[in-house]
PDB file of C-alpha atoms in Angstrom:
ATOM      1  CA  UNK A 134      36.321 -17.261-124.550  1.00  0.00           C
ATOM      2  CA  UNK A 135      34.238 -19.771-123.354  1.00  0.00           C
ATOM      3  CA  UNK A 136      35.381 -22.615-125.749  1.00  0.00           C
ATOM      4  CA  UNK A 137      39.155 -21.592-124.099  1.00  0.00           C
ATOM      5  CA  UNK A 138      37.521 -22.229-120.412  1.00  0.00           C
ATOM      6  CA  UNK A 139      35.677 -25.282-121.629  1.00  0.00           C
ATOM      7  CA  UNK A 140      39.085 -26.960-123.182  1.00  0.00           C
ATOM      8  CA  UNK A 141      41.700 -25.685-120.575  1.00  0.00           C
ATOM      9  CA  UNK A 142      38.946 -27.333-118.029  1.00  0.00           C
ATOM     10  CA  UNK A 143      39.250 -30.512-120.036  1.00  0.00           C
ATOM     11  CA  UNK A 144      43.030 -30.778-119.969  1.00  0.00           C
ATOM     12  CA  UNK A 145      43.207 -30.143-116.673  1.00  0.00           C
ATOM     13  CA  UNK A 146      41.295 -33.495-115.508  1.00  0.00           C
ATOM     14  CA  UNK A 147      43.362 -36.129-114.255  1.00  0.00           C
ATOM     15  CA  UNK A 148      43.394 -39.363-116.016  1.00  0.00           C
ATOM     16  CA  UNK A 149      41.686 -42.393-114.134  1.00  0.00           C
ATOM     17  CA  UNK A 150      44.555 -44.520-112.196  1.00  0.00           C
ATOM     18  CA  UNK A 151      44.715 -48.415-113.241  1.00  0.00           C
ATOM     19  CA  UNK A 152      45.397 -50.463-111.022  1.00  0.00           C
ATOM     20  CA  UNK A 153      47.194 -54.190-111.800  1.00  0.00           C
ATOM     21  CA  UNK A 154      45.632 -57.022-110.599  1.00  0.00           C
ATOM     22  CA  UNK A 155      47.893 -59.187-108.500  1.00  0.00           C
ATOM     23  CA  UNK A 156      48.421 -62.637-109.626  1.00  0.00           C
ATOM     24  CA  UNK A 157      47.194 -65.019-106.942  1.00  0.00           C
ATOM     25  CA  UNK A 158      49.609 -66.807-104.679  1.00  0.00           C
ATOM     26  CA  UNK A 159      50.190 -70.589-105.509  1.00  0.00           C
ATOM     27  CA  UNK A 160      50.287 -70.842-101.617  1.00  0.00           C
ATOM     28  CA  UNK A 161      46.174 -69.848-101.733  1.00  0.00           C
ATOM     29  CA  UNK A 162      45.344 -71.659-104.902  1.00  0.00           C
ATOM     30  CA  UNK A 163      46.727 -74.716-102.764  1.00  0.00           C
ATOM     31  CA  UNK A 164      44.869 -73.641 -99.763  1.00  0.00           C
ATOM     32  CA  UNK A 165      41.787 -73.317-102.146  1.00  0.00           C
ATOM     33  CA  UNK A 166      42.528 -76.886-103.326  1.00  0.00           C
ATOM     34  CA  UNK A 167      42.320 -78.297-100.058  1.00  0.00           C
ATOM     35  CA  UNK A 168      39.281 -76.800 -99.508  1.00  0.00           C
ATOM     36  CA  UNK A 169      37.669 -77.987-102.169  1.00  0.00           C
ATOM     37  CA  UNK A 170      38.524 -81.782-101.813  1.00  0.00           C
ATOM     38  CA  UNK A 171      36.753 -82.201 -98.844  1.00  0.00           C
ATOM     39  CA  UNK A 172      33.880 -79.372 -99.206  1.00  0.00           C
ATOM     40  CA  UNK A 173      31.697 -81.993-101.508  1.00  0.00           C
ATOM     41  CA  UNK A 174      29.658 -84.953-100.018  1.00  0.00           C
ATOM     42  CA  UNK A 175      31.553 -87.078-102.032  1.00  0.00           C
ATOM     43  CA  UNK A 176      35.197 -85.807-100.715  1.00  0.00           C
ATOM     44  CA  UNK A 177      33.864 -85.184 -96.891  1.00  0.00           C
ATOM     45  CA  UNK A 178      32.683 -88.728 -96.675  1.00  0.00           C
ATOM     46  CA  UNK A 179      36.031 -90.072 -98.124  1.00  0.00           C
ATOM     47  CA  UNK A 180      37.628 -88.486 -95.487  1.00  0.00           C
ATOM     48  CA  UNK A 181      35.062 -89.383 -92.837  1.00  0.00           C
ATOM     49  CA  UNK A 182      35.399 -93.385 -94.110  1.00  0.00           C
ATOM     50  CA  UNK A 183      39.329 -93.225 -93.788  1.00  0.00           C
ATOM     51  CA  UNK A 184      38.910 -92.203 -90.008  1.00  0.00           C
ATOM     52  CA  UNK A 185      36.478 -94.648 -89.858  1.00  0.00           C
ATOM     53  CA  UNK A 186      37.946 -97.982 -91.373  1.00  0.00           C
ATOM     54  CA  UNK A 187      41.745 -97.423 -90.599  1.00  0.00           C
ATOM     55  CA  UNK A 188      40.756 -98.134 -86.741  1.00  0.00           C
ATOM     56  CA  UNK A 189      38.544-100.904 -87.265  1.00  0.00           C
ATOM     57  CA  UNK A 190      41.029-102.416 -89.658  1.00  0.00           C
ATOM     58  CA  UNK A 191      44.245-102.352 -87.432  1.00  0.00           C
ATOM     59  CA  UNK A 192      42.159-103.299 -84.360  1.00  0.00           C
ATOM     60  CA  UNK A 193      40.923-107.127 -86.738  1.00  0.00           C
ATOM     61  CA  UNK A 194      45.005-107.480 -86.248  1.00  0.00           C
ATOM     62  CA  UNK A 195      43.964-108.471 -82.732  1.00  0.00           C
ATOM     63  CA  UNK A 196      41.079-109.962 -83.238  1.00  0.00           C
ATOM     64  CA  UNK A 197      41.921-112.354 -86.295  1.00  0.00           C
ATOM     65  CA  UNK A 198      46.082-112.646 -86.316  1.00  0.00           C
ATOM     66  CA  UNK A 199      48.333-114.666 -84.688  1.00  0.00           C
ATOM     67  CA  UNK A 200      50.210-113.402 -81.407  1.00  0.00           C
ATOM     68  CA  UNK A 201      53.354-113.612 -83.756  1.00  0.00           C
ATOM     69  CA  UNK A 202      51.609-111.289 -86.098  1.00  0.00           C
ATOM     70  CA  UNK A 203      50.487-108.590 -83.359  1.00  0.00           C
ATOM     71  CA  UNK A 204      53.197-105.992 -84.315  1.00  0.00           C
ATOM     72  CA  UNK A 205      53.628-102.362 -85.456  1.00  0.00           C
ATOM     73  CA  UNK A 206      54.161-103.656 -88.903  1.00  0.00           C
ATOM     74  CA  UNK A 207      50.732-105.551 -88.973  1.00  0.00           C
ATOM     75  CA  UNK A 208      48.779-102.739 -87.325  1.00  0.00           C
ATOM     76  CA  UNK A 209      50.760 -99.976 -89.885  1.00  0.00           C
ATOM     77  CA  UNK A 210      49.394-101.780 -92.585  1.00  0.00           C
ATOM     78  CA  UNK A 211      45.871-102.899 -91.313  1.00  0.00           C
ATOM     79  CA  UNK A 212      45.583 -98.790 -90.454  1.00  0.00           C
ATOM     80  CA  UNK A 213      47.071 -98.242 -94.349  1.00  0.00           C
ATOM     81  CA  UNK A 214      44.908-100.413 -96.179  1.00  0.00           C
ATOM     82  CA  UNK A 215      41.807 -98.609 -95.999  1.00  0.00           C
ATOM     83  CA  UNK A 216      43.757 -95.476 -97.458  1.00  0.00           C
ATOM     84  CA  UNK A 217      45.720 -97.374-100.157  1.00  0.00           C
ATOM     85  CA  UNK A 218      41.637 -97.762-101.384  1.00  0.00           C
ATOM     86  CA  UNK A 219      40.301 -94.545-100.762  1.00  0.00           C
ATOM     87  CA  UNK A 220      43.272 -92.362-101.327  1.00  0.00           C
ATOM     88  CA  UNK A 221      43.405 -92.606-104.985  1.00  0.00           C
ATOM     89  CA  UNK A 222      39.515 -92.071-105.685  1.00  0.00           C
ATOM     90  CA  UNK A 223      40.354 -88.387-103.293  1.00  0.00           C
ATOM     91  CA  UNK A 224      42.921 -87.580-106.201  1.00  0.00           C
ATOM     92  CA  UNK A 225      40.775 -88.341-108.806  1.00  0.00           C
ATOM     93  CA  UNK A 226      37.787 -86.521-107.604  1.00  0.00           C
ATOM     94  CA  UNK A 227      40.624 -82.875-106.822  1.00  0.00           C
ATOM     95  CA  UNK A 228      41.279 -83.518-110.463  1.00  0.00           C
ATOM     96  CA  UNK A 229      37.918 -84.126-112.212  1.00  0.00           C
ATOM     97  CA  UNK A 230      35.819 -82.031-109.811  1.00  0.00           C
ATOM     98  CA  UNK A 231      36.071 -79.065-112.274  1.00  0.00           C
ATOM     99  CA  UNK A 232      34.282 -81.071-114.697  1.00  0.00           C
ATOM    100  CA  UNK A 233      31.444 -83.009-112.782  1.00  0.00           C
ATOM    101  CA  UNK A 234      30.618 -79.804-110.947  1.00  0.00           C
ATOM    102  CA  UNK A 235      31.069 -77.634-113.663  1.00  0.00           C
ATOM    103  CA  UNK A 236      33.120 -74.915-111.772  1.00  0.00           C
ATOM    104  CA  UNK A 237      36.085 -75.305-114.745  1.00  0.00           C
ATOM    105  CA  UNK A 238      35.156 -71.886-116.053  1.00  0.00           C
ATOM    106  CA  UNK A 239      35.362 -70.173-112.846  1.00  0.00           C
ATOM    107  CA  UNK A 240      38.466 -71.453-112.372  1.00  0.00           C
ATOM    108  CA  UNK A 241      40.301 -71.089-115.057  1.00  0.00           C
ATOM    109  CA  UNK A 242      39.159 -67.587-115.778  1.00  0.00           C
ATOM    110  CA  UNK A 243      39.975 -66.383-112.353  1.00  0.00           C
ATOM    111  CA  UNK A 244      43.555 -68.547-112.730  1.00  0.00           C
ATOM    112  CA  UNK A 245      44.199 -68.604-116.583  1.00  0.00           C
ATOM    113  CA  UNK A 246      47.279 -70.605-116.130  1.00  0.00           C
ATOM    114  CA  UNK A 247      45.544 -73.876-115.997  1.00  0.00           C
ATOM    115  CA  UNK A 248      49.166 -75.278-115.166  1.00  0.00           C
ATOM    116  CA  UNK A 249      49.111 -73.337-112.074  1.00  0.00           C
ATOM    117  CA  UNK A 250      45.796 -75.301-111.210  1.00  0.00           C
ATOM    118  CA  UNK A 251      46.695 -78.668-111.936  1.00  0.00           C
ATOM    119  CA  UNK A 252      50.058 -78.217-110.525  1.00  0.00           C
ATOM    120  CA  UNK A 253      48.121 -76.808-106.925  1.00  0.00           C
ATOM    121  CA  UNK A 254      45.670 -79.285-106.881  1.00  0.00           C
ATOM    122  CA  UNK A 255      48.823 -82.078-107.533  1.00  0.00           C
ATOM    123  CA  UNK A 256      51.174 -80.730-104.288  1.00  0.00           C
ATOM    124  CA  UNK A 257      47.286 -80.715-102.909  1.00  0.00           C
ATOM    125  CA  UNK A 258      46.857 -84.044-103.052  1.00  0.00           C
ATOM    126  CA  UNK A 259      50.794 -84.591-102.085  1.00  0.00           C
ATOM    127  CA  UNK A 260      49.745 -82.941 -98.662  1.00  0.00           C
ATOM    128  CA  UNK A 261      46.780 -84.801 -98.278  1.00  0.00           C
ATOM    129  CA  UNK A 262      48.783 -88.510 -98.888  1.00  0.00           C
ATOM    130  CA  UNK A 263      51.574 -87.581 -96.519  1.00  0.00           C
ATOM    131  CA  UNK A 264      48.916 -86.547 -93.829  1.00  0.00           C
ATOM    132  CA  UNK A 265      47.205 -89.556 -94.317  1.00  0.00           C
ATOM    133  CA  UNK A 266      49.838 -91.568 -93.990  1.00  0.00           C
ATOM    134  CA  UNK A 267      51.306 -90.065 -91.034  1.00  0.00           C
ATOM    135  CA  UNK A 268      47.517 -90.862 -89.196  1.00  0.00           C
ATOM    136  CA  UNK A 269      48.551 -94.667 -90.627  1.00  0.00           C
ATOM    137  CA  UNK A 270      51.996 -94.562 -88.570  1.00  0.00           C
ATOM    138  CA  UNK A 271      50.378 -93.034 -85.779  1.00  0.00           C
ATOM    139  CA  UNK A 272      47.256 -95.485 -85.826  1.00  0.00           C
ATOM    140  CA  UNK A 273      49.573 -98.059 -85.801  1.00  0.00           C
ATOM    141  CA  UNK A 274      51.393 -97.000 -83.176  1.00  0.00           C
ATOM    142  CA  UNK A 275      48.368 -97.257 -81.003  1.00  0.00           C
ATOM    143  CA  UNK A 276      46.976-100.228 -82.196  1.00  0.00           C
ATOM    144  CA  UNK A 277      50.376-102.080 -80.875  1.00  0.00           C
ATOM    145  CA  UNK A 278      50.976-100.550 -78.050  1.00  0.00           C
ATOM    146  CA  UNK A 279      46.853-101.346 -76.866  1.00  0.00           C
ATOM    147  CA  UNK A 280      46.765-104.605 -78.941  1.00  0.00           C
ATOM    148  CA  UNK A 281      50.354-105.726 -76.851  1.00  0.00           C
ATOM    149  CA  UNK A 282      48.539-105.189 -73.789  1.00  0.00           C
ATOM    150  CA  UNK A 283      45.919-106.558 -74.298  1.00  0.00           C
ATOM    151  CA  UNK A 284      47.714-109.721 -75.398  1.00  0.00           C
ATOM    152  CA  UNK A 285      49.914-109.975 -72.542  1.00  0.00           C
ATOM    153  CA  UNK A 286      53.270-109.413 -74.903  1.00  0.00           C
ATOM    154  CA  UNK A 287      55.536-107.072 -75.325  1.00  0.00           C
ATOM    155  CA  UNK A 288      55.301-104.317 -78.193  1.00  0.00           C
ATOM    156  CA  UNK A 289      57.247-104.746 -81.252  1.00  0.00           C
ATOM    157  CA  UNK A 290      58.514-101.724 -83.131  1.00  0.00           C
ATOM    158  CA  UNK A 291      59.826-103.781 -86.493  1.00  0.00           C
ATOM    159  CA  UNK A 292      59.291-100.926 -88.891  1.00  0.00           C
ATOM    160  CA  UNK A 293      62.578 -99.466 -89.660  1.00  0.00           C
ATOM    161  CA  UNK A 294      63.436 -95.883 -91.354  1.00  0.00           C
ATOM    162  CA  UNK A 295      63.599 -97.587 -94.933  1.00  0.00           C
ATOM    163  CA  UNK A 296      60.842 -99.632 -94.467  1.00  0.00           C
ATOM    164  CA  UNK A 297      58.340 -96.773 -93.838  1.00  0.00           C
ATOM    165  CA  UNK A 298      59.812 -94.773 -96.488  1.00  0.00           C
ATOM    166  CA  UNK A 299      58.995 -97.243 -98.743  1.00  0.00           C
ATOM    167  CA  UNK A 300      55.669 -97.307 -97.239  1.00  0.00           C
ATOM    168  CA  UNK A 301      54.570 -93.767 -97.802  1.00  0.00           C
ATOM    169  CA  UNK A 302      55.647 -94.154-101.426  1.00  0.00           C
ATOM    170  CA  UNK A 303      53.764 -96.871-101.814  1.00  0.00           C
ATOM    171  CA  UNK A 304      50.284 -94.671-101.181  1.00  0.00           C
ATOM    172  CA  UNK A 305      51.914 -91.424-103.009  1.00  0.00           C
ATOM    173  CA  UNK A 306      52.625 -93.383-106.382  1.00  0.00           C
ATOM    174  CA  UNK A 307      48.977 -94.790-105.456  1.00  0.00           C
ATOM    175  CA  UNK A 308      47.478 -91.401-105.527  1.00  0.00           C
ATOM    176  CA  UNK A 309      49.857 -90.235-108.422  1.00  0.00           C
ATOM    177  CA  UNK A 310      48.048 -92.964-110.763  1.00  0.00           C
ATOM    178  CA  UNK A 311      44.530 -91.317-109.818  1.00  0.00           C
ATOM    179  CA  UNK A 312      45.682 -88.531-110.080  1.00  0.00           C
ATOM    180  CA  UNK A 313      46.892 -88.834-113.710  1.00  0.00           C
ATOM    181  CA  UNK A 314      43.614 -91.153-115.013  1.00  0.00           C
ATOM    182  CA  UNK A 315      41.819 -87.696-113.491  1.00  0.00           C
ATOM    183  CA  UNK A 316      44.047 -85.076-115.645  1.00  0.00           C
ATOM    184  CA  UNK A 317      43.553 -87.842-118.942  1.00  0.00           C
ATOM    185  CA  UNK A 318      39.964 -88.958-118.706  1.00  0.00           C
ATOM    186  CA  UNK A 319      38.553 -85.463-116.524  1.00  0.00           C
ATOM    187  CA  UNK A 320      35.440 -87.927-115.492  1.00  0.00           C
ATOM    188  CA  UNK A 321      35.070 -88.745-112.242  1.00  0.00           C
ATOM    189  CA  UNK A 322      33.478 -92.090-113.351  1.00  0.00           C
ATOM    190  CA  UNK A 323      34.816 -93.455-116.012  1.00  0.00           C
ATOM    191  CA  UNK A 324      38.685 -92.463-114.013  1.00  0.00           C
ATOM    192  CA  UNK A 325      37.095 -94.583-110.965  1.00  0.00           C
ATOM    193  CA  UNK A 326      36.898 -97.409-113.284  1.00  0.00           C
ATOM    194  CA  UNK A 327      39.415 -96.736-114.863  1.00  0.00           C
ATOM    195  CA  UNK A 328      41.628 -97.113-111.645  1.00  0.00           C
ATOM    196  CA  UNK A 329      39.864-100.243-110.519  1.00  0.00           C
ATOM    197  CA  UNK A 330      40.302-101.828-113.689  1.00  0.00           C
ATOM    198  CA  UNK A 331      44.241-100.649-113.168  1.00  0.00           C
ATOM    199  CA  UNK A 332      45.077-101.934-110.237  1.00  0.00           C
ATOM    200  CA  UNK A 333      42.346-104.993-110.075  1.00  0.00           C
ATOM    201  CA  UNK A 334      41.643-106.289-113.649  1.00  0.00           C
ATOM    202  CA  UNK A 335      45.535-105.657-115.362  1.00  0.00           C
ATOM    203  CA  UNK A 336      47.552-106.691-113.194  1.00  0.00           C
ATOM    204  CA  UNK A 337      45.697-110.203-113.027  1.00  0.00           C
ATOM    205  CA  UNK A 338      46.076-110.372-116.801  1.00  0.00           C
ATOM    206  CA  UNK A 339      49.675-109.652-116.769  1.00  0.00           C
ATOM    207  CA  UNK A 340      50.186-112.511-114.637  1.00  0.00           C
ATOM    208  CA  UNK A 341      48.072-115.056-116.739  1.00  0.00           C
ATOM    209  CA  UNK A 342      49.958-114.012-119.745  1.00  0.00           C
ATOM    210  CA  UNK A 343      53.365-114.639-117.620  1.00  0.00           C
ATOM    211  CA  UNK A 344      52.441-117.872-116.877  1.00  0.00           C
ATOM    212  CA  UNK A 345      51.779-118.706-120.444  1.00  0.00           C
ATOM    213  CA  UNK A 346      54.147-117.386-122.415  1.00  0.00           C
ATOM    214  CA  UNK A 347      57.848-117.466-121.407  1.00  0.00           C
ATOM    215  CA  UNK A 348      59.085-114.885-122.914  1.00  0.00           C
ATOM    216  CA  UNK A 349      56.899-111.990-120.719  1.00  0.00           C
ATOM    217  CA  UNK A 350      57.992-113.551-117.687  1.00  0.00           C
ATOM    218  CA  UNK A 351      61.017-111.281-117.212  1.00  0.00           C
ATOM    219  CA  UNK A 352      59.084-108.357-119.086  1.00  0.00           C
ATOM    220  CA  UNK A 353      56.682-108.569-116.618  1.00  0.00           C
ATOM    221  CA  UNK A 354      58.295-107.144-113.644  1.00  0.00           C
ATOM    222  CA  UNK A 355      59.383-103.935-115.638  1.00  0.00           C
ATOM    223  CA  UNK A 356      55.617-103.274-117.068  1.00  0.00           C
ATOM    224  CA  UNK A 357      53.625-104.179-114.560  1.00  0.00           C
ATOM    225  CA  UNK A 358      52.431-101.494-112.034  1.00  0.00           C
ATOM    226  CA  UNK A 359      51.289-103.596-109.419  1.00  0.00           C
ATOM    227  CA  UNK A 360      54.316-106.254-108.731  1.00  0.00           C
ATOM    228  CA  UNK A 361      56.375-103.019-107.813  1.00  0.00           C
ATOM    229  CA  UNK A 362      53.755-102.097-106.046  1.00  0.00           C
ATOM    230  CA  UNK A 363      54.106-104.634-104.178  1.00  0.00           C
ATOM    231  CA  UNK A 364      57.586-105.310-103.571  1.00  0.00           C
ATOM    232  CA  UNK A 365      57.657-101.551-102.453  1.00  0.00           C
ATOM    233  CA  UNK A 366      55.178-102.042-100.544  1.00  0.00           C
ATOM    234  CA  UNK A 367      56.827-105.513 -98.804  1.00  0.00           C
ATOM    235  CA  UNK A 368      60.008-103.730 -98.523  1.00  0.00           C
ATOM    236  CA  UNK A 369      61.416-105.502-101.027  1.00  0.00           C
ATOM    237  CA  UNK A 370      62.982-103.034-103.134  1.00  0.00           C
ATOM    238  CA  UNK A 371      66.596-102.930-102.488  1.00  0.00           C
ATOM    239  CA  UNK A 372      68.165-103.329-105.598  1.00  0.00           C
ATOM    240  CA  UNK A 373      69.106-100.956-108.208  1.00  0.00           C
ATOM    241  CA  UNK A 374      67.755-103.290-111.040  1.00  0.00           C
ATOM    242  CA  UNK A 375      64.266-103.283-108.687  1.00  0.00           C
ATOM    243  CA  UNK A 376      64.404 -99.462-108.113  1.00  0.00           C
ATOM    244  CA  UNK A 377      64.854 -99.169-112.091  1.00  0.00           C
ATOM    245  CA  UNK A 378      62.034-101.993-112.829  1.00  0.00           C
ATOM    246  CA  UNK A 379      59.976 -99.103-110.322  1.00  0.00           C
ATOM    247  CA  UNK A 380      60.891 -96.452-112.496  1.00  0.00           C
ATOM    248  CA  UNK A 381      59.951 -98.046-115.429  1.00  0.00           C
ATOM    249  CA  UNK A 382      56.405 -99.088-113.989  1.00  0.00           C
ATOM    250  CA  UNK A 383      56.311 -95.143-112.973  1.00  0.00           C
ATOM    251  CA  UNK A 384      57.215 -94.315-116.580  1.00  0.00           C
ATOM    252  CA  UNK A 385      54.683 -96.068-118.120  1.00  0.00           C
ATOM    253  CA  UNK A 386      51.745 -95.735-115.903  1.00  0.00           C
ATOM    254  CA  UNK A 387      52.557 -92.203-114.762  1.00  0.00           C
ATOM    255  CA  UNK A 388      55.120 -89.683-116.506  1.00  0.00           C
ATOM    256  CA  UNK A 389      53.984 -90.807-119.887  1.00  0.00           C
ATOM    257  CA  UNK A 390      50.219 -91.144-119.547  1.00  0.00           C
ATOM    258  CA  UNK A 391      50.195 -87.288-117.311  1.00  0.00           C
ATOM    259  CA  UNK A 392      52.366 -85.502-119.881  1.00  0.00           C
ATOM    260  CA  UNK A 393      50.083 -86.392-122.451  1.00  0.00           C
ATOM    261  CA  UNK A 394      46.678 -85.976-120.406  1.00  0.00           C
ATOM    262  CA  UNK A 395      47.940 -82.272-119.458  1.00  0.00           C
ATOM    263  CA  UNK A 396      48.589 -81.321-123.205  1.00  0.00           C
ATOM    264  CA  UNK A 397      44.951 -82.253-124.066  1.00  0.00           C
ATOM    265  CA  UNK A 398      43.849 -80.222-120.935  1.00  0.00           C
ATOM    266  CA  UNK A 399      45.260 -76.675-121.866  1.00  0.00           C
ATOM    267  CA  UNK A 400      43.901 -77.397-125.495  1.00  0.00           C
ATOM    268  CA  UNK A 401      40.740 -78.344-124.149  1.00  0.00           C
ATOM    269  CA  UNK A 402      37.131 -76.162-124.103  1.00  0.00           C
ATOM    270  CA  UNK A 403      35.852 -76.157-120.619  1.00  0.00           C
ATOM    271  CA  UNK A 404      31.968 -75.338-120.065  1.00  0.00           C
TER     272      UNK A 404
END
């Protein structure tokens, strides 16, 4: 009888409920992202020398250019040139952070889908370059208007729709190449240098070896990152053979080099 009691007791018990975890928004791991690139001394101070610089470069438009020179143009890209620096080294360091600090394993085990990281921390970074550029326009905008003024002339507004588009994709394709060294190389160093020697050291070779042999001279525009840099930057691509030669530069520098750099990363270890 009481072996009956004890086993009807037993069935009776309900089982414990499980519960599903949620998968976790993209919209927070982006709002996590964010966080993160500035919550380091390294990213806060970034940001802090951006606010810093892009005021004290457009005001040397004033102080060191011609009166033909003081327009929103010149200020716009006094204002930009700090960020077209610093920019790139801020998508690096969203990118590599998970290495140098060592918070990979949290991260990934909380977010398995390291795809779903990378690709936060990437529209990340998208936010932050748009932002940044926006402060450039509006910077600008204030740096002519005072620096007019001050000059006795009147403002001129020569930046036009196509112009300024070009503009802000000058700085995102800047951040896209730091971004991409970060994914391939995951060292916040050696990606530093690696950008430097990128945009400083290469592009400096590519024209020596134009200049020397013949036959590179019209290769030139279609591998080298920097002289569609450049003309984007100048408002100088128009044409659909110098939106292609972009494309190509994009190709090379960018596509390939990230496709290949996030197929190491989900084979990697991370410690």
């Amino acid at each position: 009888m009481t072996a009956t009691i004890g086993h009807s007791a037993s069935t009776t018990q309900t089982a414990p409920v499980r519960r599903s975890a949620r998968p976790i928004p993209t919209t927070r791991l982006v709002r996590v992202e964010l966080r993160k690139m500035f919550n380091t001394r390294s990213g806060f101070w970034l940001l802090v020398s951006i606010g810093l610089l892009s005021p004290i470069s457009a005001g040397s438009v004033l102080v060191f250019a011609p009166d033909s020179d003081v327009t929103y143009e010149s200020f716009t890209r006094a204002s930009g040139f700090p960020m077209s620096v610093i920019l790139p080294m801020i998508a690096i360091l969203a990118v590599t952070s998970e290495w140098s600090q060592r918070s990979g394993l949290t991260t990934f085990t909380l977010v398995p889908s390291r795809g779903r990281v990378i690709g936060a921390k990437a529209f990340a970074t998208l936010l932050v370059g748009v932002g940044s550029v926006a402060v450039a326009f509006a910077v600008g905008a204030l740096g002519n208007v005072a620096g007019s003024a001050l000059a006795g002339l009147d403002a001129v507004w020569n930046i036009s729709w196509v112009m300024a588009s070009q503009m802000v994709l000058f700085n995102l394709i800047g951040m896209a190449v730091g971004f991409t060294l970060g994914v391939v190389l995951r060292n916040s160093a050696a990606a530093i240098v690696a950008y430097f020697v990128v945009s400083l050291v290469m592009p400096g070779i590519l024209v020596l070896l134009a200049q020397v042999r013949s036959w590179f001279e019209e290769l030139q525009p279609w591998i080298d990152w920097n002289y569609t840099q450049v003309e984007l930057l100048e408002g100088a691509t128009n044409t659909g053979e110098e939106w292609a030669m972009l494309g190509s530069t994009t190709l090379i520098w960018i596509v390939i080099p990230l496709v290949v750099g996030l197929l190491s990363l989900r084979r990697s270890e991370v410690t």
